[in-house]
Amino acid sequence: MSDPEARKVVELGYGGSERLTMNMGPQHPSAHGVFRAILMLEGETVAGVDAVIGYLHRCHEKLGESLTYTQYPSIASKTDYVAAMTSELAYVRAAEIVGKFEVPKRAQYLRVLVAELQRIASHCLWLGTWCLDMGGALGGGATVFLYCIRERETVLDLFEALVGARLLYGFHQVGGTRYDIPGGWADRCRATITTIDDRINEYEDMLEGNAFFLARTQGVGVISRALAQEVGISGPLIRGSGVAYDVRRAEPYSSYEDFDFKVPVETAGDCYARYRVRMQEFRESIKVVRQVLDGLPEGPISSRPGVKSVGQVRVAKGEGYARVEGARGEVGCYLVSDGGAKPYRMKWRGASFSNLAILPHIIPGHKVADVVAIMGSVDPVFGEVDR
Amino acid sequence: MPALPAALYYFIVGFIVLNAVIGMVTYVTLLERKFAARMQSRIGPYRVGPHGLLQPIADAVKLMMKEDVVPTLADRPVYNLAPIVFLIPCMLIFATMPFAPGLGVADLNIGILFFLAVSAMEIVGLFMAGWGSNNKYALLSAMRAVNQIISYDLPFIFVALVPVVLAGSLRLSDIAQAQTGFFGAFIFYPVVGQLAFIAYIVTTLAAENRVPFDILEAESELVAGFRVEYSGMKFALIQLGEYAHAIGTSFLGALLFLGAWSGPGPAWLGPLWFLLKAMAVFLLITWVRWSFVRIRVDQILAISWKLMLPASLLLLMATAAWVGWRSAGGA
Amino acid sequence: MAPETPSRSFAREVTDLVGAVGRAMKVTLINLLRKPVTVHYPDVKREYPDRFRGVLALTYDKETGEENCIGCRLCEYICPPQVIKVEMLKAEKRNYAKTFTLELYACEFCELCVQVCPTDAIIMMKSFDVATADRRELLFDKDRLHAVGLQFPPSWATGNLLRDMQSPPKAAKAEPGKTAGRTE
């Protein structure tokens, strides 16, 4: 089904008398990173949007060709730096698929554990920054932001006890994981997620049913089901529009089929629907974390010996694509190997890069204030967009 | 009364009140920051002076030392005059405010009318700031501001007239004195008092551009709105004006609804009670401000014209009818 | 605004609004009464976990007091941003590092150098208090690295411990009494 909306191109006339061209970004408190949106305004209504990206380009794909399989996982976390665990996972899984490496069961469970904890932390940041954009740095938005950051800090403290770093981990390696959980960590983890479960009730109290919040998010930025499938978005964006696509169910990896969790789907397609999807994902991730902790098997955490030298991992000739369900959507890594210690070519499919393509279709027709609400609900991270 | 020439007397009293207001404004910023911080699980300013008590002084000194940057293409006379034109009405509203029976700059017999009229004049300064900055963000913000403040001034006036009708006089000290005893405060009048107080809080939030009605500054979209091109002392004047207006409306709220200076203890404690009640109103406004996200400008205007204006009109008519019934022989 | 379903009455909407406003303000009130989570750094130092990846340092052998580093340059080769530069000094019994520079301002703190070191010479500390106003002070030479090693408490991770944690247990590298990675 081809959606005529997707084929429509909004002509931006840079001339004209009634229209005001306004620049939002790249330095902007709510651009979610370095992002430039050139808005064509007619009064308060946006008539067209032109997105300019590339401000954060750091040549990841070239770095992938010059760094070996032992070195690059630490760098991979810097693409989606807010949800670093899933970014590393995509690269490492690609190398394992091409090189046909086995991953022991305990390592798979640990990967699921950190991925879901990372999803919780990433959604905390999403909720905080979205409310901050909508509510103002001096106002209710900042309150929700600080509450969310307070909760995210507890998850980051868990990661710090596990890995030693709070934001960019280097937790994964080809063949398994680099670190195992220390003593006492499992209990701390359970206590932390129980607290977060309670605090999410507080956030919902503050936002759910709040007429101001609903007025800002309902009916805003509607993505129809056909448009969502046409443009190629993924993650909470597409699940908020009624398409139940989740990589963890479509192509289960790393033992996700062992766990019982729902994939939340909403049909309205507006910002409120995407908010509901992510709030439910909080709860589902907490469920999965509990299941992992209860069922963690004993065993090695890596099928390859510990990294002793830089060229230790050699991946057989071949090519392959690995995808994971990151917090923002489908993060993919396509790897072409020529048999050496470094990839011949590595390509990232950034979830936010594909998600940003939806903006010129849904923003025109809304007011300027809605642009921030929509940007927040799309939740881009520009490390993934520009790589 | 001492035998001072009237002009000198008013000059001295006015000078004292102005200085008191400025002093209060600086410390009210600290109060707001600490209160907001506690609501967000953190501590506010802490290191400058014991528990941050010297923070406002540090801020004032910093703003005075900053370079005064004027955009090249700014409309200079308009740009330079705007902070002053914005500040003067915000300070002038304290002229008719009686801090105790007989203690005030000028207790006009049209006191509240003067207050409402003058406080609406800040729009002129606001729009001058937005226009003179030669900045699209500032202009957008100024246009929204004119829309919003004018729309909310009408319900504001009608709601402020409810205590006037109940007290039967426009003079502010008469309104305060009509609220005798604890339960005489107008907020305790059945239904009418509470509704009027809630409506007053809502319209005050809008008139002062506070969340949830702060679309015109909207840091995340317009980056400080009409103030964006101001730095240094001019910015300090604009901040001063905003907070002075906020405190002014808090004082007015305490006077209209909470009984101003009435409270237990000797009569000279009156101004202290007035201050405490005004701070309570201010903290209530702050509490609301730090709990909600903002709403869009068209929704703000919709609330104003479709909800607040009819509601406040109805409230006023109901109050007038009740007062008329009471004085005609009801009770 | 979104079109409202016609069955919601005005009274219902008002009660919803009042309820929502009340709930939101109740949450902020509850948090007003909670203890703030601020840590008064630097008066109160934050407690770092055992595996904290802090500043890098070179170590001496516990028994003999000799430098652990044998100048093998494995850390130099594996460092992703290439911040380590080592020159080997050959001697009779064992090799040393003649010079060892580490550019801490460009270091990623990925712990890969710690992981590959065969002699546990380079480790990370449980602290990061080396803030400075001049970036040149963060260009660590060998003496500074050894001094840092004596200045802060070391982190848990050393090369051998990390490799033991990762290697399959059938290699039976774990010494008796030390299970691979389950405990600290």
mmCIF file of N, CA and C in Angstrom, chain A residues 160-230:
data_model
loop_
_atom_site.group_PDB
_atom_site.id
_atom_site.type_symbol
_atom_site.label_atom_id
_atom_site.label_comp_id
_atom_site.label_asym_id
_atom_site.label_seq_id
_atom_site.Cartn_x
_atom_site.Cartn_y
_atom_site.Cartn_z
ATOM 1 N N GLU A 160 28.416 1.089 36.491
ATOM 2 C CA GLU A 160 29.745 1.423 36.969
ATOM 3 C C GLU A 160 30.301 0.306 37.827
ATOM 4 N N ALA A 161 29.432 -0.326 38.609
ATOM 5 C CA ALA A 161 29.906 -1.439 39.417
ATOM 6 C C ALA A 161 30.230 -2.651 38.557
ATOM 7 N N LEU A 162 29.556 -2.752 37.412
ATOM 8 C CA LEU A 162 29.779 -3.906 36.548
ATOM 9 C C LEU A 162 30.997 -3.718 35.670
ATOM 10 N N VAL A 163 31.123 -2.552 35.064
ATOM 11 C CA VAL A 163 32.105 -2.346 34.013
ATOM 12 C C VAL A 163 33.208 -1.395 34.454
ATOM 13 N N GLY A 164 32.854 -0.406 35.239
ATOM 14 C CA GLY A 164 33.832 0.588 35.635
ATOM 15 C C GLY A 164 33.586 1.932 34.978
ATOM 16 N N ALA A 165 32.713 1.952 33.979
ATOM 17 C CA ALA A 165 32.442 3.209 33.279
ATOM 18 C C ALA A 165 30.951 3.445 33.293
ATOM 19 N N ARG A 166 30.555 4.715 33.166
ATOM 20 C CA ARG A 166 29.147 5.034 33.291
ATOM 21 C C ARG A 166 28.428 5.234 31.980
ATOM 22 N N LEU A 167 29.103 5.656 30.963
ATOM 23 C CA LEU A 167 28.372 6.007 29.745
ATOM 24 C C LEU A 167 28.825 5.228 28.525
ATOM 25 N N LEU A 168 30.121 5.035 28.372
ATOM 26 C CA LEU A 168 30.663 4.361 27.196
ATOM 27 C C LEU A 168 31.451 3.175 27.689
ATOM 28 N N TYR A 169 30.969 1.969 27.375
ATOM 29 C CA TYR A 169 31.355 0.832 28.193
ATOM 30 C C TYR A 169 32.482 -0.018 27.663
ATOM 31 N N GLY A 170 32.416 -0.482 26.422
ATOM 32 C CA GLY A 170 33.388 -1.494 26.026
ATOM 33 C C GLY A 170 33.113 -2.798 26.738
ATOM 34 N N PHE A 171 31.826 -3.105 26.909
ATOM 35 C CA PHE A 171 31.430 -4.293 27.662
ATOM 36 C C PHE A 171 31.456 -5.540 26.790
ATOM 37 N N HIS A 172 31.151 -5.373 25.506
ATOM 38 C CA HIS A 172 31.050 -6.539 24.643
ATOM 39 C C HIS A 172 32.367 -6.814 23.965
ATOM 40 N N GLN A 173 32.631 -8.074 23.661
ATOM 41 C CA GLN A 173 33.752 -8.402 22.795
ATOM 42 C C GLN A 173 33.292 -9.533 21.895
ATOM 43 N N VAL A 174 34.052 -9.750 20.813
ATOM 44 C CA VAL A 174 33.649 -10.771 19.854
ATOM 45 C C VAL A 174 33.726 -12.126 20.535
ATOM 46 N N GLY A 175 32.621 -12.813 20.640
ATOM 47 C CA GLY A 175 32.594 -14.109 21.308
ATOM 48 C C GLY A 175 31.921 -14.079 22.657
ATOM 49 N N GLY A 176 31.589 -12.932 23.169
ATOM 50 C CA GLY A 176 30.925 -12.903 24.467
ATOM 51 C C GLY A 176 31.012 -11.524 25.076
ATOM 52 N N THR A 177 31.202 -11.485 26.381
ATOM 53 C CA THR A 177 31.320 -10.196 27.050
ATOM 54 C C THR A 177 32.658 -10.134 27.756
ATOM 55 N N ARG A 178 33.035 -8.928 28.133
ATOM 56 C CA ARG A 178 34.342 -8.748 28.749
ATOM 57 C C ARG A 178 34.298 -8.875 30.263
ATOM 58 N N TYR A 179 33.138 -8.566 30.841
ATOM 59 C CA TYR A 179 33.061 -8.537 32.291
ATOM 60 C C TYR A 179 31.959 -9.457 32.752
ATOM 61 N N ASP A 180 32.156 -9.973 33.964
ATOM 62 C CA ASP A 180 31.103 -10.778 34.572
ATOM 63 C C ASP A 180 30.563 -10.001 35.764
ATOM 64 N N ILE A 181 29.398 -10.429 36.270
ATOM 65 C CA ILE A 181 28.818 -9.615 37.336
ATOM 66 C C ILE A 181 29.530 -9.904 38.651
ATOM 67 N N PRO A 182 29.842 -8.855 39.367
ATOM 68 C CA PRO A 182 30.542 -9.062 40.647
ATOM 69 C C PRO A 182 29.581 -9.545 41.714
ATOM 70 N N GLY A 183 30.131 -9.925 42.855
ATOM 71 C CA GLY A 183 29.306 -10.404 43.958
ATOM 72 C C GLY A 183 28.423 -9.278 44.480
ATOM 73 N N GLY A 184 27.183 -9.599 44.802
ATOM 74 C CA GLY A 184 26.292 -8.595 45.367
ATOM 75 C C GLY A 184 25.629 -7.717 44.338
ATOM 76 N N TRP A 185 26.026 -7.831 43.100
ATOM 77 C CA TRP A 185 25.464 -6.949 42.068
ATOM 78 C C TRP A 185 24.030 -7.301 41.756
ATOM 79 N N ALA A 186 23.736 -8.614 41.767
ATOM 80 C CA ALA A 186 22.382 -9.029 41.393
ATOM 81 C C ALA A 186 21.359 -8.465 42.375
ATOM 82 N N ASP A 187 21.708 -8.459 43.663
ATOM 83 C CA ASP A 187 20.745 -7.920 44.629
ATOM 84 C C ASP A 187 20.589 -6.428 44.459
ATOM 85 N N ARG A 188 21.715 -5.763 44.214
ATOM 86 C CA ARG A 188 21.636 -4.319 43.989
ATOM 87 C C ARG A 188 20.770 -4.006 42.782
ATOM 88 N N CYS A 189 20.940 -4.842 41.757
ATOM 89 C CA CYS A 189 20.171 -4.618 40.534
ATOM 90 C C CYS A 189 18.690 -4.761 40.808
ATOM 91 N N ARG A 190 18.338 -5.814 41.544
ATOM 92 C CA ARG A 190 16.913 -6.003 41.850
ATOM 93 C C ARG A 190 16.357 -4.838 42.643
ATOM 94 N N ALA A 191 17.138 -4.358 43.619
ATOM 95 C CA ALA A 191 16.651 -3.231 44.426
ATOM 96 C C ALA A 191 16.483 -1.997 43.557
ATOM 97 N N THR A 192 17.450 -1.775 42.653
ATOM 98 C CA THR A 192 17.365 -0.590 41.799
ATOM 99 C C THR A 192 16.141 -0.628 40.917
ATOM 100 N N ILE A 193 15.900 -1.784 40.279
ATOM 101 C CA ILE A 193 14.759 -1.750 39.363
ATOM 102 C C ILE A 193 13.445 -1.728 40.112
ATOM 103 N N THR A 194 13.419 -2.216 41.338
ATOM 104 C CA THR A 194 12.179 -2.065 42.102
ATOM 105 C C THR A 194 11.916 -0.598 42.393
ATOM 106 N N THR A 195 12.976 0.140 42.751
ATOM 107 C CA THR A 195 12.806 1.576 42.976
ATOM 108 C C THR A 195 12.340 2.269 41.711
ATOM 109 N N ILE A 196 12.946 1.899 40.590
ATOM 110 C CA ILE A 196 12.564 2.566 39.346
ATOM 111 C C ILE A 196 11.113 2.258 39.011
ATOM 112 N N ASP A 197 10.707 1.032 39.278
ATOM 113 C CA ASP A 197 9.300 0.676 39.034
ATOM 114 C C ASP A 197 8.371 1.604 39.803
ATOM 115 N N ASP A 198 8.732 1.887 41.069
ATOM 116 C CA ASP A 198 7.891 2.803 41.844
ATOM 117 C C ASP A 198 7.936 4.202 41.292
ATOM 118 N N ARG A 199 9.125 4.635 40.923
ATOM 119 C CA ARG A 199 9.241 6.030 40.472
ATOM 120 C C ARG A 199 8.515 6.247 39.162
ATOM 121 N N ILE A 200 8.441 5.201 38.330
ATOM 122 C CA ILE A 200 7.691 5.381 37.085
ATOM 123 C C ILE A 200 6.233 5.655 37.403
ATOM 124 N N ASN A 201 5.748 5.065 38.492
ATOM 125 C CA ASN A 201 4.381 5.420 38.893
ATOM 126 C C ASN A 201 4.277 6.904 39.167
ATOM 127 N N GLU A 202 5.317 7.475 39.768
ATOM 128 C CA GLU A 202 5.287 8.915 40.043
ATOM 129 C C GLU A 202 5.263 9.719 38.751
ATOM 130 N N TYR A 203 6.072 9.303 37.762
ATOM 131 C CA TYR A 203 6.067 10.059 36.507
ATOM 132 C C TYR A 203 4.701 9.995 35.869
ATOM 133 N N GLU A 204 4.112 8.816 35.915
ATOM 134 C CA GLU A 204 2.797 8.714 35.290
ATOM 135 C C GLU A 204 1.792 9.560 36.033
ATOM 136 N N ASP A 205 1.928 9.652 37.332
ATOM 137 C CA ASP A 205 1.052 10.540 38.083
ATOM 138 C C ASP A 205 1.197 11.971 37.626
ATOM 139 N N MET A 206 2.438 12.357 37.363
ATOM 140 C CA MET A 206 2.639 13.750 36.989
ATOM 141 C C MET A 206 2.133 14.042 35.592
ATOM 142 N N LEU A 207 2.207 13.063 34.712
ATOM 143 C CA LEU A 207 1.947 13.374 33.313
ATOM 144 C C LEU A 207 0.630 12.808 32.792
ATOM 145 N N GLU A 208 0.295 11.609 33.254
ATOM 146 C CA GLU A 208 -0.873 10.950 32.693
ATOM 147 C C GLU A 208 -2.130 11.696 33.100
ATOM 148 N N GLY A 209 -2.987 11.990 32.186
ATOM 149 C CA GLY A 209 -4.235 12.650 32.553
ATOM 150 C C GLY A 209 -4.081 14.127 32.778
ATOM 151 N N ASN A 210 -2.829 14.618 32.709
ATOM 152 C CA ASN A 210 -2.591 16.042 32.889
ATOM 153 C C ASN A 210 -3.063 16.751 31.629
ATOM 154 N N ALA A 211 -4.009 17.653 31.781
ATOM 155 C CA ALA A 211 -4.608 18.271 30.597
ATOM 156 C C ALA A 211 -3.580 19.020 29.777
ATOM 157 N N PHE A 212 -2.608 19.635 30.453
ATOM 158 C CA PHE A 212 -1.597 20.372 29.708
ATOM 159 C C PHE A 212 -0.784 19.430 28.853
ATOM 160 N N PHE A 213 -0.369 18.319 29.475
ATOM 161 C CA PHE A 213 0.462 17.358 28.754
ATOM 162 C C PHE A 213 -0.304 16.754 27.594
ATOM 163 N N LEU A 214 -1.563 16.375 27.854
ATOM 164 C CA LEU A 214 -2.349 15.774 26.784
ATOM 165 C C LEU A 214 -2.581 16.767 25.656
ATOM 166 N N ALA A 215 -2.792 18.031 26.018
ATOM 167 C CA ALA A 215 -3.006 19.020 24.975
ATOM 168 C C ALA A 215 -1.774 19.165 24.099
ATOM 169 N N ARG A 216 -0.605 18.980 24.685
ATOM 170 C CA ARG A 216 0.617 19.118 23.901
ATOM 171 C C ARG A 216 0.928 17.898 23.065
ATOM 172 N N THR A 217 0.433 16.722 23.475
ATOM 173 C CA THR A 217 0.900 15.512 22.799
ATOM 174 C C THR A 217 -0.152 14.760 22.018
ATOM 175 N N GLN A 218 -1.432 14.945 22.349
ATOM 176 C CA GLN A 218 -2.420 14.169 21.606
ATOM 177 C C GLN A 218 -2.726 14.837 20.294
ATOM 178 N N GLY A 219 -2.739 14.056 19.253
ATOM 179 C CA GLY A 219 -3.050 14.599 17.939
ATOM 180 C C GLY A 219 -1.887 15.324 17.292
ATOM 181 N N VAL A 220 -0.733 15.300 17.959
ATOM 182 C CA VAL A 220 0.417 16.032 17.438
ATOM 183 C C VAL A 220 1.367 15.033 16.791
ATOM 184 N N GLY A 221 1.796 15.341 15.579
ATOM 185 C CA GLY A 221 2.789 14.491 14.936
ATOM 186 C C GLY A 221 2.271 13.111 14.609
ATOM 187 N N VAL A 222 1.098 13.043 13.994
ATOM 188 C CA VAL A 222 0.505 11.741 13.726
ATOM 189 C C VAL A 222 1.217 11.080 12.555
ATOM 190 N N ILE A 223 1.676 9.866 12.778
ATOM 191 C CA ILE A 223 2.271 9.075 11.708
ATOM 192 C C ILE A 223 1.276 7.971 11.412
ATOM 193 N N SER A 224 0.759 7.967 10.209
ATOM 194 C CA SER A 224 -0.202 6.916 9.879
ATOM 195 C C SER A 224 0.547 5.608 9.674
ATOM 196 N N ARG A 225 -0.190 4.527 9.767
ATOM 197 C CA ARG A 225 0.432 3.214 9.667
ATOM 198 C C ARG A 225 1.108 3.035 8.322
ATOM 199 N N ALA A 226 0.445 3.463 7.270
ATOM 200 C CA ALA A 226 1.029 3.299 5.939
ATOM 201 C C ALA A 226 2.292 4.135 5.789
ATOM 202 N N LEU A 227 2.241 5.355 6.297
ATOM 203 C CA LEU A 227 3.415 6.217 6.200
ATOM 204 C C LEU A 227 4.581 5.623 6.968
ATOM 205 N N ALA A 228 4.288 5.062 8.122
ATOM 206 C CA ALA A 228 5.358 4.490 8.930
ATOM 207 C C ALA A 228 6.045 3.348 8.189
ATOM 208 N N GLN A 229 5.259 2.519 7.541
ATOM 209 C CA GLN A 229 5.876 1.398 6.842
ATOM 210 C C GLN A 229 6.587 1.851 5.588
ATOM 211 N N GLU A 230 6.116 2.943 4.985
ATOM 212 C CA GLU A 230 6.721 3.416 3.750
ATOM 213 C C GLU A 230 8.085 4.032 4.005
#
